[in-house]
């Protein structure tokens, strides 16, 4: 049984660069190897499906949280360890972070950015206490990071709150950041 859980935010599509899928699979493999349960949106496609498949194929545990309307569209992953059905997207996001003590974000679109920025706002407001890490695969988040720095420079974001977002260049670095946060919180 997994001792810790991490929420992974990422795309329900695969993107055009194969490196994104490779990193998603590596994250899933290494989470399973470290006995970390995956908590995610419950979908069976794209990067999110690839992370879940890799965890499961390597003997790990996966909990999905999916709104009924998405499950009804047949996008729910069919072989998870556990799945929670909820009514709304907001309830989904809330339930996912209730189940985990950390967040790792891979590339994605509007949904991924919505989840990432909401959890950062919750961290800023002290509504969530866990590390929030992005894996900046192939510089995917470079422009976002520049925008955050601009927000600090222009006085719209405190530097301490900017530092709530941890940036990793690899899966190993991201998992180490999470482990270090957990160790310091004891």
N, CA and C of each residue as an Amber inpcrd file, in Angstrom:
protein
   558
   0.8350000  -1.1840000   0.0000000   0.0000000   0.0000000   0.0000000
   0.8840000   1.2530000   0.0000000   0.4820000   2.2490000  -0.7940000
   1.2560000   3.4840000  -0.9150000   1.2680000   4.2470000   0.4090000
   2.4050000   4.8550000   0.6970000   2.5340000   5.6050000   1.9390000
   2.2210000   7.0850000   1.7600000   2.4130000   7.6030000   0.5750000
   2.1240000   9.0030000   0.2740000   1.3860000   9.0710000  -1.0550000
   0.7910000  10.2260000  -1.3210000   0.0720000  10.4330000  -2.5760000
   0.4480000  11.7760000  -3.1710000   0.5090000  11.8060000  -4.4900000
   0.7770000  13.0320000  -5.2400000  -0.3050000  13.1960000  -6.2930000
  -0.8420000  14.4160000  -6.3840000  -1.7310000  14.7720000  -7.4870000
  -0.8540000  15.0980000  -8.6850000  -1.2240000  14.5910000  -9.8430000
  -0.5490000  14.9760000 -11.0790000  -1.5740000  15.6550000 -11.9750000
  -1.2510000  16.8970000 -12.3470000  -2.0450000  17.6500000 -13.3200000
  -1.3360000  17.5540000 -14.6630000  -2.0950000  17.2450000 -15.7100000
  -1.5130000  17.2010000 -17.0550000  -2.6140000  17.0720000 -18.0880000
  -2.2120000  17.0350000 -19.3350000  -3.1290000  17.0620000 -20.4660000
  -3.8880000  15.7510000 -20.6540000  -5.0900000  15.8870000 -21.1960000
  -5.8540000  14.7120000 -21.6190000  -5.5850000  14.4100000 -23.0930000
  -4.6030000  15.0930000 -23.6470000  -4.1150000  14.7970000 -25.0010000
  -2.6230000  14.5080000 -24.9060000  -2.0450000  13.9920000 -25.9860000
  -0.6370000  13.5870000 -25.9380000   0.3150000  14.6660000 -26.4330000
  -0.2050000  15.7100000 -27.0650000   0.6910000  16.7230000 -27.6130000
   1.3800000  16.2160000 -28.8660000   2.2890000  17.0250000 -29.3940000
   2.9500000  16.6510000 -30.6420000   4.3890000  16.1840000 -30.4420000
   4.9700000  16.4790000 -29.2970000   6.3560000  16.0930000 -29.0370000
   6.3640000  14.8210000 -28.1940000   6.9580000  13.7340000 -28.6920000
   6.9630000  12.4670000 -27.9460000   7.6200000  12.5580000 -26.5670000
   8.4560000  13.5590000 -26.3250000   9.1280000  13.6820000 -25.0310000
   8.1180000  13.8470000 -23.8980000   6.9720000  14.4830000 -24.1830000
   5.9700000  14.6800000 -23.1390000   5.4150000  13.3370000 -22.6580000
   5.1740000  12.4300000 -23.5870000   4.6920000  11.0970000 -23.2240000
   5.7600000  10.3000000 -22.4970000   6.9930000  10.4640000 -22.9210000
   8.0940000   9.7620000 -22.2630000   8.2260000  10.2110000 -20.8070000
   8.1220000  11.5080000 -20.5570000   8.2300000  12.0320000 -19.1960000
   7.0210000  11.5850000 -18.3700000   5.8360000  11.5750000 -18.9610000
   4.6430000  11.1070000 -18.2390000   4.8140000   9.6550000 -17.8100000
   5.2880000   8.8110000 -18.7170000   5.5100000   7.3980000 -18.3870000
   6.6050000   7.2490000 -17.3310000   7.6710000   8.0310000 -17.4550000
   8.7480000   7.9760000 -16.4570000   8.2390000   8.3870000 -15.0770000
   7.4110000   9.4320000 -15.0200000   6.8530000   9.8610000 -13.7420000
   6.0360000   8.7310000 -13.1200000   5.1880000   8.0960000 -13.9050000
   4.3870000   6.9950000 -13.3960000   5.2330000   5.8380000 -12.9010000
   6.2530000   5.4690000 -13.6640000   7.1470000   4.3760000 -13.2670000
   7.8390000   4.6910000 -11.9470000   8.3470000   5.9010000 -11.8270000
   9.1200000   6.2680000 -10.6340000   8.2300000   6.5030000  -9.4160000
   6.9990000   6.9320000  -9.6330000   6.0740000   7.0270000  -8.5020000
   5.7870000   5.6310000  -7.9570000   5.5360000   4.6790000  -8.8490000
   5.2820000   3.2980000  -8.4110000   6.4980000   2.7340000  -7.6910000
   7.6920000   2.9820000  -8.2180000   8.9180000   2.4630000  -7.6090000
   9.1300000   3.0380000  -6.2050000   8.6760000   4.2820000  -5.9950000
   8.8310000   4.9360000  -4.6910000   7.6100000   4.7260000  -3.7870000
   6.6860000   3.8910000  -4.2580000   5.5010000   3.5710000  -3.4680000
   4.6410000   4.8080000  -3.1950000   4.5160000   5.6750000  -4.2020000
   3.7030000   6.8840000  -4.1080000   2.4390000   6.6800000  -4.9430000
   1.2940000   6.8470000  -4.3140000   0.0070000   6.7050000  -5.0150000
  -0.2220000   7.9260000  -5.9150000  -0.6970000   7.6630000  -7.1210000
  -1.1010000   8.7260000  -8.0370000  -2.5510000   9.0930000  -7.7700000
  -2.7940000  10.3890000  -7.6170000  -4.1430000  10.9480000  -7.5750000
  -4.2450000  11.8250000  -8.8190000  -5.2700000  11.6080000  -9.6250000
  -5.3690000  12.3960000 -10.8600000  -6.8210000  12.4430000 -11.3020000
  -7.0570000  13.0790000 -12.4370000  -8.4040000  13.3510000 -12.9160000
  -9.2060000  12.1800000 -13.4350000  -8.6340000  10.9910000 -13.4590000
  -9.3990000   9.7950000 -13.7740000  -9.5690000   9.4610000 -15.2390000
  -8.9890000  10.2550000 -16.1210000  -9.1410000  10.0020000 -17.5500000
  -8.2360000   8.8940000 -18.0540000  -8.6230000   8.3150000 -19.1800000
  -7.8530000   7.2210000 -19.7570000  -7.0480000   7.6120000 -20.9780000
  -7.0170000   8.8880000 -21.3180000  -6.3510000   9.3360000 -22.5390000
  -5.2390000  10.3280000 -22.2350000  -4.4130000  10.5880000 -23.2380000
  -3.4070000  11.6300000 -23.1660000  -2.3430000  11.3730000 -22.1210000
  -1.6950000  12.4620000 -21.7090000  -0.6420000  12.3370000 -20.7090000
  -1.1930000  11.7660000 -19.4120000  -2.4240000  12.1770000 -19.0450000
  -2.9710000  11.6740000 -17.7830000  -3.1810000  10.1650000 -17.8360000
  -3.6500000   9.6480000 -18.9400000  -3.8000000   8.2030000 -19.0850000
  -2.4580000   7.4980000 -19.0820000  -1.4590000   8.1260000 -19.6950000
  -0.1190000   7.5250000 -19.7450000   0.5240000   7.4470000 -18.3650000
   0.3610000   8.4900000 -17.5550000   0.9020000   8.4590000 -16.1910000
   0.2180000   7.3360000 -15.4130000  -1.1020000   7.2730000 -15.4860000
  -1.8520000   6.2490000 -14.7500000  -1.4550000   4.8480000 -15.2010000
  -1.3670000   4.6420000 -16.5070000  -0.9810000   3.3240000 -17.0290000
   0.3950000   2.9150000 -16.5230000   1.3300000   3.8520000 -16.5260000
   2.7010000   3.5390000 -16.0800000   2.7280000   3.1820000 -14.6050000
   1.9580000   3.8880000 -13.7720000   1.8970000   3.5410000 -12.3510000
   1.3430000   2.1300000 -12.2010000   0.2390000   1.8580000 -12.8570000
  -0.4130000   0.5440000 -12.7370000   0.4730000  -0.5780000 -13.2650000
   1.1160000  -0.3610000 -14.4140000   1.9680000  -1.3870000 -15.0190000
   3.1870000  -1.7040000 -14.1620000   3.5230000  -0.7920000 -13.2600000
   4.6800000  -0.9880000 -12.3920000   4.2770000  -1.3150000 -10.9530000
   3.0370000  -1.7800000 -10.7870000   2.5870000  -2.2610000  -9.4960000
   2.1520000  -1.1910000  -8.5130000   1.9550000   0.0280000  -8.9840000
   1.5500000   1.1120000  -8.1000000   0.0460000   1.2480000  -7.9970000
  -0.3710000   2.2100000  -7.1720000  -1.7840000   2.4640000  -6.9170000
  -2.1940000   3.7970000  -7.5330000  -3.4130000   3.8180000  -8.0850000
  -3.9210000   5.0070000  -8.7620000  -5.3510000   5.2730000  -8.3170000
  -5.5890000   6.5070000  -7.8950000  -6.9430000   6.9600000  -7.5760000
  -7.3310000   8.0410000  -8.5730000  -8.4360000   7.8300000  -9.2510000
  -8.9660000   8.8190000 -10.1690000 -10.1560000   9.5350000  -9.5570000
 -10.3180000  10.7970000  -9.9040000 -11.4770000  11.5820000  -9.4740000
 -12.0470000  12.2160000 -10.7370000 -13.2640000  11.8400000 -11.0820000
 -13.8170000  12.2980000 -12.3560000 -15.2760000  12.7080000 -12.1910000
 -15.6480000  13.8290000 -12.8100000 -17.0610000  14.2240000 -12.7790000
 -17.9160000  13.2400000 -13.5890000 -19.1400000  13.0410000 -13.1490000
 -20.0390000  12.1090000 -13.8240000 -20.2130000  12.4210000 -15.3040000
 -20.2880000  13.7290000 -15.6590000 -20.5230000  14.0600000 -17.0580000
 -19.3620000  13.6160000 -17.9460000 -18.1270000  13.6230000 -17.4140000
 -16.9930000  13.1180000 -18.1960000 -16.9900000  11.5960000 -18.2370000
 -17.3200000  10.9790000 -17.1250000 -17.4050000   9.5160000 -17.0980000
 -18.4630000   9.0340000 -18.0870000 -19.5760000   9.7880000 -18.1820000
 -20.6450000   9.4330000 -19.1090000 -20.2060000   9.5350000 -20.5670000
 -19.2030000  10.3640000 -20.8340000 -18.6680000  10.4840000 -22.1910000
 -17.6430000   9.3870000 -22.4940000 -17.4970000   8.4530000 -21.5720000
 -16.6090000   7.2950000 -21.7010000 -15.1370000   7.6760000 -21.7610000
 -14.7530000   8.7020000 -20.9960000 -13.3410000   9.0510000 -20.9440000
 -12.6790000   8.5750000 -19.6530000 -13.4410000   7.9680000 -18.7530000
 -12.8680000   7.4770000 -17.5000000 -11.9640000   6.2790000 -17.7630000
 -10.8460000   6.2390000 -17.0610000  -9.9320000   5.1010000 -17.1230000
 -10.6510000   3.8980000 -16.5220000 -10.4790000   2.7320000 -17.1110000
 -11.2920000   1.5850000 -16.7000000 -10.6180000   0.6250000 -15.7230000
  -9.3340000   0.8040000 -15.4170000  -8.6450000  -0.1910000 -14.5810000
  -7.8960000   0.4220000 -13.4030000  -8.4550000   1.4350000 -12.7920000
  -7.7930000   2.1070000 -11.6810000  -7.9360000   1.3160000 -10.3840000
  -7.0560000   1.5920000  -9.4400000  -7.1510000   1.0080000  -8.1080000
  -8.4340000   1.4640000  -7.4290000  -8.7460000   2.7540000  -7.6270000
  -9.9170000   3.3640000  -6.9840000 -10.3700000   4.5350000  -7.8420000
 -11.6750000   4.7560000  -7.9080000 -12.1860000   5.9190000  -8.6350000
 -13.3110000   6.5600000  -7.8320000 -13.2900000   7.8930000  -7.8070000
 -14.3270000   8.6760000  -7.1350000 -15.0950000   9.4310000  -8.2180000
 -16.4100000   9.3140000  -8.1810000 -17.2600000  10.0630000  -9.1020000
 -17.8270000  11.2680000  -8.3550000 -17.7140000  12.4430000  -8.9520000
 -18.1830000  13.6870000  -8.3510000 -19.0820000  14.3990000  -9.3450000
 -19.7140000  15.4740000  -8.8990000 -20.6550000  16.1870000  -9.7610000
 -20.0110000  17.2920000 -10.6020000 -19.0620000  18.0420000 -10.0170000
 -18.5500000  19.2270000 -10.7020000 -17.0280000  19.1860000 -10.8310000
 -16.5200000  20.0200000 -11.7080000 -15.0720000  20.1490000 -11.8660000
 -14.4540000  20.7090000 -10.5810000 -15.1370000  21.6400000  -9.9340000
 -14.5980000  22.1940000  -8.6950000 -14.4950000  21.1100000  -7.6240000
 -15.5340000  20.2930000  -7.5020000 -15.4940000  19.2050000  -6.5320000
 -14.3570000  18.2390000  -6.8580000 -14.1260000  18.0020000  -8.1340000
 -13.0130000  17.1410000  -8.5560000 -11.6790000  17.6860000  -8.0560000
 -11.4210000  18.9690000  -8.3220000 -10.1510000  19.5690000  -7.9190000
  -9.9760000  19.5390000  -6.4130000 -11.0420000  19.8320000  -5.6890000
 -10.9830000  19.8450000  -4.2300000 -10.7040000  18.4430000  -3.6940000
 -11.4060000  17.4460000  -4.2180000 -11.2300000  16.0680000  -3.7420000
  -9.8210000  15.5690000  -4.0360000  -9.3000000  15.8940000  -5.2100000
  -7.9580000  15.4260000  -5.5650000  -6.9190000  15.9250000  -4.5640000
  -6.9510000  17.2030000  -4.2230000  -5.9270000  17.7210000  -3.3110000
  -6.1880000  17.3150000  -1.8680000  -7.4190000  16.9670000  -1.5270000
  -7.6910000  16.4210000  -0.1910000  -6.9950000  15.0780000  -0.0140000
  -6.8320000  14.3450000  -1.0950000  -6.2810000  13.0010000  -1.0450000
  -4.7590000  12.9590000  -1.1340000  -4.1130000  14.0970000  -1.3450000
  -2.6720000  14.0980000  -1.6040000  -1.9450000  15.1730000  -0.8160000
  -0.6460000  14.9630000  -0.6600000   0.2010000  15.8980000   0.0720000
   1.2200000  16.5810000  -0.8380000   0.9460000  16.5960000  -2.1280000
   1.8350000  17.2550000  -3.0670000   1.2360000  17.2540000  -4.4560000
   1.7380000  18.1660000  -5.2980000   1.2570000  18.3160000  -6.6630000
   2.4470000  18.3710000  -7.6060000   2.3610000  17.6120000  -8.6880000
   3.3250000  17.7250000  -9.7870000   2.5270000  18.0130000 -11.0520000
   2.9980000  18.9760000 -11.8290000   2.3090000  19.3700000 -13.0480000
   3.2000000  19.1400000 -14.2580000   2.6340000  18.4550000 -15.2400000
   3.2640000  18.2300000 -16.5420000   2.6140000  19.1990000 -17.5380000
   3.0480000  19.2020000 -18.7930000   2.4110000  20.0700000 -19.7830000
   0.9140000  19.7800000 -19.9480000   0.2030000  20.8030000 -20.3730000
  -1.2280000  20.6640000 -20.6150000  -1.8070000  21.9500000 -21.1520000
  -3.1230000  21.9870000 -21.2330000  -3.8370000  23.1370000 -21.7660000
  -4.5720000  23.9040000 -20.6820000  -5.7400000  24.4310000 -21.0260000
  -6.5100000  25.2560000 -20.0980000  -6.7900000  24.5540000 -18.7750000
  -7.2120000  23.2930000 -18.8420000  -7.5430000  22.5740000 -17.6100000
  -6.3520000  22.4380000 -16.6870000  -5.2060000  22.1120000 -17.2610000
  -3.9840000  21.9640000 -16.4690000  -3.5930000  23.2920000 -15.8390000
  -3.6680000  24.3690000 -16.6100000  -3.3140000  25.6820000 -16.0760000
  -4.3070000  26.1170000 -15.0020000  -5.5870000  25.8170000 -15.2180000
  -6.6020000  26.1290000 -14.2100000  -6.2670000  25.4400000 -12.8980000
  -5.9580000  24.1500000 -12.9580000  -5.6230000  23.3950000 -11.7510000
  -4.3610000  23.9310000 -11.0860000  -3.3350000  24.1880000 -11.8860000
  -2.0710000  24.6790000 -11.3560000  -2.2440000  26.0170000 -10.6420000
  -2.9080000  26.9550000 -11.2880000  -3.0250000  28.2760000 -10.6840000
  -4.0010000  28.2930000  -9.5140000  -5.0130000  27.4430000  -9.5470000
  -5.8960000  27.3770000  -8.3890000  -5.1520000  26.8390000  -7.1720000
  -4.3420000  25.7870000  -7.3500000  -3.6300000  25.2310000  -6.1900000
  -2.5680000  26.2140000  -5.6990000  -1.9690000  26.9810000  -6.5870000
  -1.0280000  28.0160000  -6.1470000  -1.7450000  29.0950000  -5.3410000
  -2.9370000  29.4740000  -5.7720000  -3.7170000  30.4580000  -5.0040000
  -4.0770000  29.8850000  -3.6320000  -4.4310000  28.6140000  -3.5790000
  -4.7430000  27.9700000  -2.3010000  -3.5100000  27.9330000  -1.4040000
  -2.3360000  27.6530000  -1.9920000  -1.0900000  27.6580000  -1.2020000
  -0.8420000  29.0560000  -0.6430000  -1.0170000  30.0670000  -1.4870000
  -0.8060000  31.4520000  -1.0630000  -1.7360000  31.8070000   0.0880000
  -2.9650000  31.3350000   0.0340000  -3.9590000  31.6260000   1.0670000
  -3.9130000  30.6440000   2.2410000  -2.9450000  29.7390000   2.1900000
  -2.7610000  28.7210000   3.2380000  -3.9590000  27.7810000   3.3720000
  -4.6290000  27.5330000   2.2460000  -5.7180000  26.5640000   2.2030000
  -5.2110000  25.1730000   1.8390000  -3.9880000  25.1010000   1.3690000
  -3.3620000  23.8300000   1.0140000  -1.9080000  23.8980000   1.4300000
  -1.4410000  22.8400000   2.0650000  -0.0540000  22.8020000   2.5090000
   0.6290000  21.5860000   1.9190000   1.2190000  21.7730000   0.7800000
   1.9730000  20.7170000   0.1170000   2.7870000  21.3560000  -0.9810000
   3.8270000  20.6790000  -1.4280000   4.6460000  21.2500000  -2.4920000
   3.8950000  21.2650000  -3.8180000   4.1510000  22.2960000  -4.6060000
   3.5910000  22.4100000  -5.9550000   4.7730000  22.5350000  -6.9070000
   4.9400000  21.5120000  -7.7370000   6.1100000  21.4180000  -8.6160000
   5.6520000  21.3090000 -10.0670000   6.3370000  22.0150000 -10.9460000
   6.1550000  21.7710000 -12.3860000   7.4090000  21.0900000 -12.9060000
   7.2120000  20.1880000 -13.8420000   8.3430000  19.6160000 -14.5740000
   8.3820000  20.3600000 -15.9050000   9.4230000  21.1460000 -16.0760000
   9.5360000  22.0530000 -17.2160000  10.1580000  21.3450000 -18.4260000
   9.4860000  20.3140000 -18.8920000   9.9630000  19.5030000 -20.0090000
  10.1310000  20.3450000 -21.2640000  11.3160000  20.3000000 -21.8390000
  11.6260000  21.0290000 -23.0790000  11.2730000  22.5070000 -22.9950000
  11.3570000  23.0850000 -21.7920000  11.0740000  24.5050000 -21.6280000
   9.6040000  24.8660000 -21.7720000   8.7090000  23.8780000 -21.6310000
   7.2770000  24.1220000 -21.8330000   6.7710000  25.2920000 -21.0020000
   7.2490000  25.4270000 -19.7720000   6.7470000  26.4620000 -18.8690000
   7.6110000  27.7230000 -18.8430000   8.5830000  27.8470000 -19.7240000
   9.4770000  29.0160000 -19.6980000   8.7320000  30.3430000 -19.7430000
   7.7700000  30.4700000 -20.6500000   7.0590000  31.7450000 -20.7800000
   6.1600000  32.0130000 -19.5780000   5.5880000  30.9670000 -18.9920000
   4.7850000  31.1290000 -17.7790000   5.6720000  31.6470000 -16.6500000
   6.8560000  31.0750000 -16.5240000   7.7860000  31.5100000 -15.4780000
   8.2120000  32.9610000 -15.6910000   8.4030000  33.3510000 -16.9420000
   8.7180000  34.7510000 -17.2360000   7.5620000  35.6580000 -16.8160000
   6.3200000  35.2120000 -17.0710000   5.1580000  36.0040000 -16.6860000
   5.0710000  36.1440000 -15.1710000   5.3500000  35.0680000 -14.4450000
   5.3300000  35.1430000 -12.9800000   6.3790000  36.1230000 -12.4750000
   7.5590000  36.1080000 -13.0870000   8.6050000  37.0620000 -12.7020000
   8.1640000  38.4970000 -13.0090000   7.4690000  38.6770000 -14.1090000
   6.9390000  40.0080000 -14.4560000   5.9070000  40.4490000 -13.4210000
   5.0870000  39.5230000 -12.9620000   4.0890000  39.8420000 -11.9460000
   4.7580000  40.2970000 -10.6550000   5.8820000  39.6870000 -10.3050000
   6.6430000  40.1200000  -9.1290000   7.2170000  41.5120000  -9.3780000
   7.8600000  41.6900000 -10.5320000   8.5010000  42.9630000 -10.8590000
   7.4970000  44.1130000 -10.8800000   6.2800000  43.8370000 -11.3390000
   5.2590000  44.8820000 -11.4350000   4.4120000  45.0120000 -10.1680000
   4.7640000  44.2520000  -9.1180000   4.1050000  44.4050000  -7.8340000
   2.7710000  43.7050000  -7.6760000   2.4760000  42.7270000  -8.5220000
   1.2090000  42.0030000  -8.4250000   1.3390000  40.6520000  -7.7320000
   2.5650000  40.2240000  -7.4770000   2.8110000  38.9380000  -6.8290000
   4.0250000  39.1170000  -5.9240000   3.8720000  38.7480000  -4.6700000
   5.0060000  38.8190000  -3.7550000   6.0200000  37.7540000  -4.1200000
   7.3020000  38.0870000  -3.9670000   8.3670000  37.1330000  -4.2870000
   8.2050000  35.8390000  -3.4870000   7.7940000  35.9450000  -2.2340000
   7.5960000  34.7400000  -1.4030000   6.5100000  33.8430000  -1.9880000
   5.4810000  34.4510000  -2.5730000   4.4200000  33.6550000  -3.1820000
   4.8540000  33.0960000  -4.5460000   5.7010000  33.8320000  -5.2390000
   6.2690000  33.3100000  -6.4920000   7.0670000  32.0420000  -6.1940000
   7.7370000  32.0280000  -5.0510000   8.5800000  30.8930000  -4.6690000
   7.7760000  29.6660000  -4.2530000   6.4590000  29.7920000  -4.1430000
   5.6190000  28.6250000  -3.8320000   5.6150000  27.6170000  -4.9800000
   5.9100000  28.0840000  -6.2020000   5.9790000  27.1940000  -7.3600000
   7.4130000  26.7070000  -7.5200000   7.5980000  25.4130000  -7.3360000
   8.9150000  24.8000000  -7.4960000   9.0680000  24.3250000  -8.9320000
  10.2490000  24.5250000  -9.4970000  10.4860000  24.1960000 -10.9020000
  11.5560000  23.1160000 -11.0010000  11.1900000  22.0040000 -11.6200000
  12.1130000  20.8910000 -11.8420000  12.3280000  20.7160000 -13.3350000
  13.5080000  20.2480000 -13.6700000  13.8150000  19.9710000 -15.0750000
  13.6860000  18.4890000 -15.4090000  13.4810000  17.6560000 -14.3760000
  13.3830000  16.2120000 -14.6040000  12.4360000  15.5900000 -13.5850000
  12.0270000  14.3570000 -13.8790000  11.1700000  13.6080000 -12.9570000
  11.8880000  13.3960000 -11.6310000  13.1450000  12.9790000 -11.6950000
  13.8900000  12.7370000 -10.4590000  13.9760000  13.9900000  -9.6010000
  14.2430000  15.1290000 -10.2260000  14.3320000  16.3870000  -9.4740000
  12.9840000  16.7340000  -8.8430000  11.8990000  16.5330000  -9.5700000
  10.5660000  16.8320000  -9.0330000  10.2450000  15.9410000  -7.8460000
  10.5030000  14.6490000  -7.9680000  10.2060000  13.7310000  -6.8680000
  11.0970000  14.0040000  -5.6600000  12.3190000  14.4300000  -5.8990000
  13.2100000  14.8010000  -4.7990000  12.6950000  16.0510000  -4.0960000
  12.2300000  17.0310000  -4.8570000  11.6670000  18.2490000  -4.2590000
  10.4730000  17.9150000  -3.3520000   9.6080000  17.0310000  -3.8380000
   8.4550000  16.6310000  -3.0350000   8.9010000  15.9030000  -1.7770000
   9.8270000  14.9520000  -1.9350000  10.3260000  14.1880000  -0.7790000
  10.9870000  15.1000000   0.2460000  11.7600000  16.0730000  -0.2180000
  12.4070000  17.0190000   0.6900000  11.3830000  17.8620000   1.4300000
  10.3300000  18.2690000   0.7440000   9.2680000  19.0410000   1.3880000
   8.6040000  18.1940000   2.4730000   8.2850000  16.9440000   2.1310000
   7.6500000  16.0530000   3.1060000   8.5510000  15.8580000   4.3190000
   9.8560000  15.6830000   4.0790000  10.8040000  15.4580000   5.1820000
  10.8960000  16.6870000   6.0820000  10.8390000  17.8780000   5.4940000
  10.9430000  19.1150000   6.2820000   9.6600000  19.4260000   7.0390000
   8.5470000  18.8490000   6.6020000   7.2590000  19.1210000   7.2370000
   6.9950000  18.2340000   8.4450000   7.8700000  17.2640000   8.6700000
   7.6540000  16.3160000   9.7860000   7.8970000  16.9540000  11.1180000
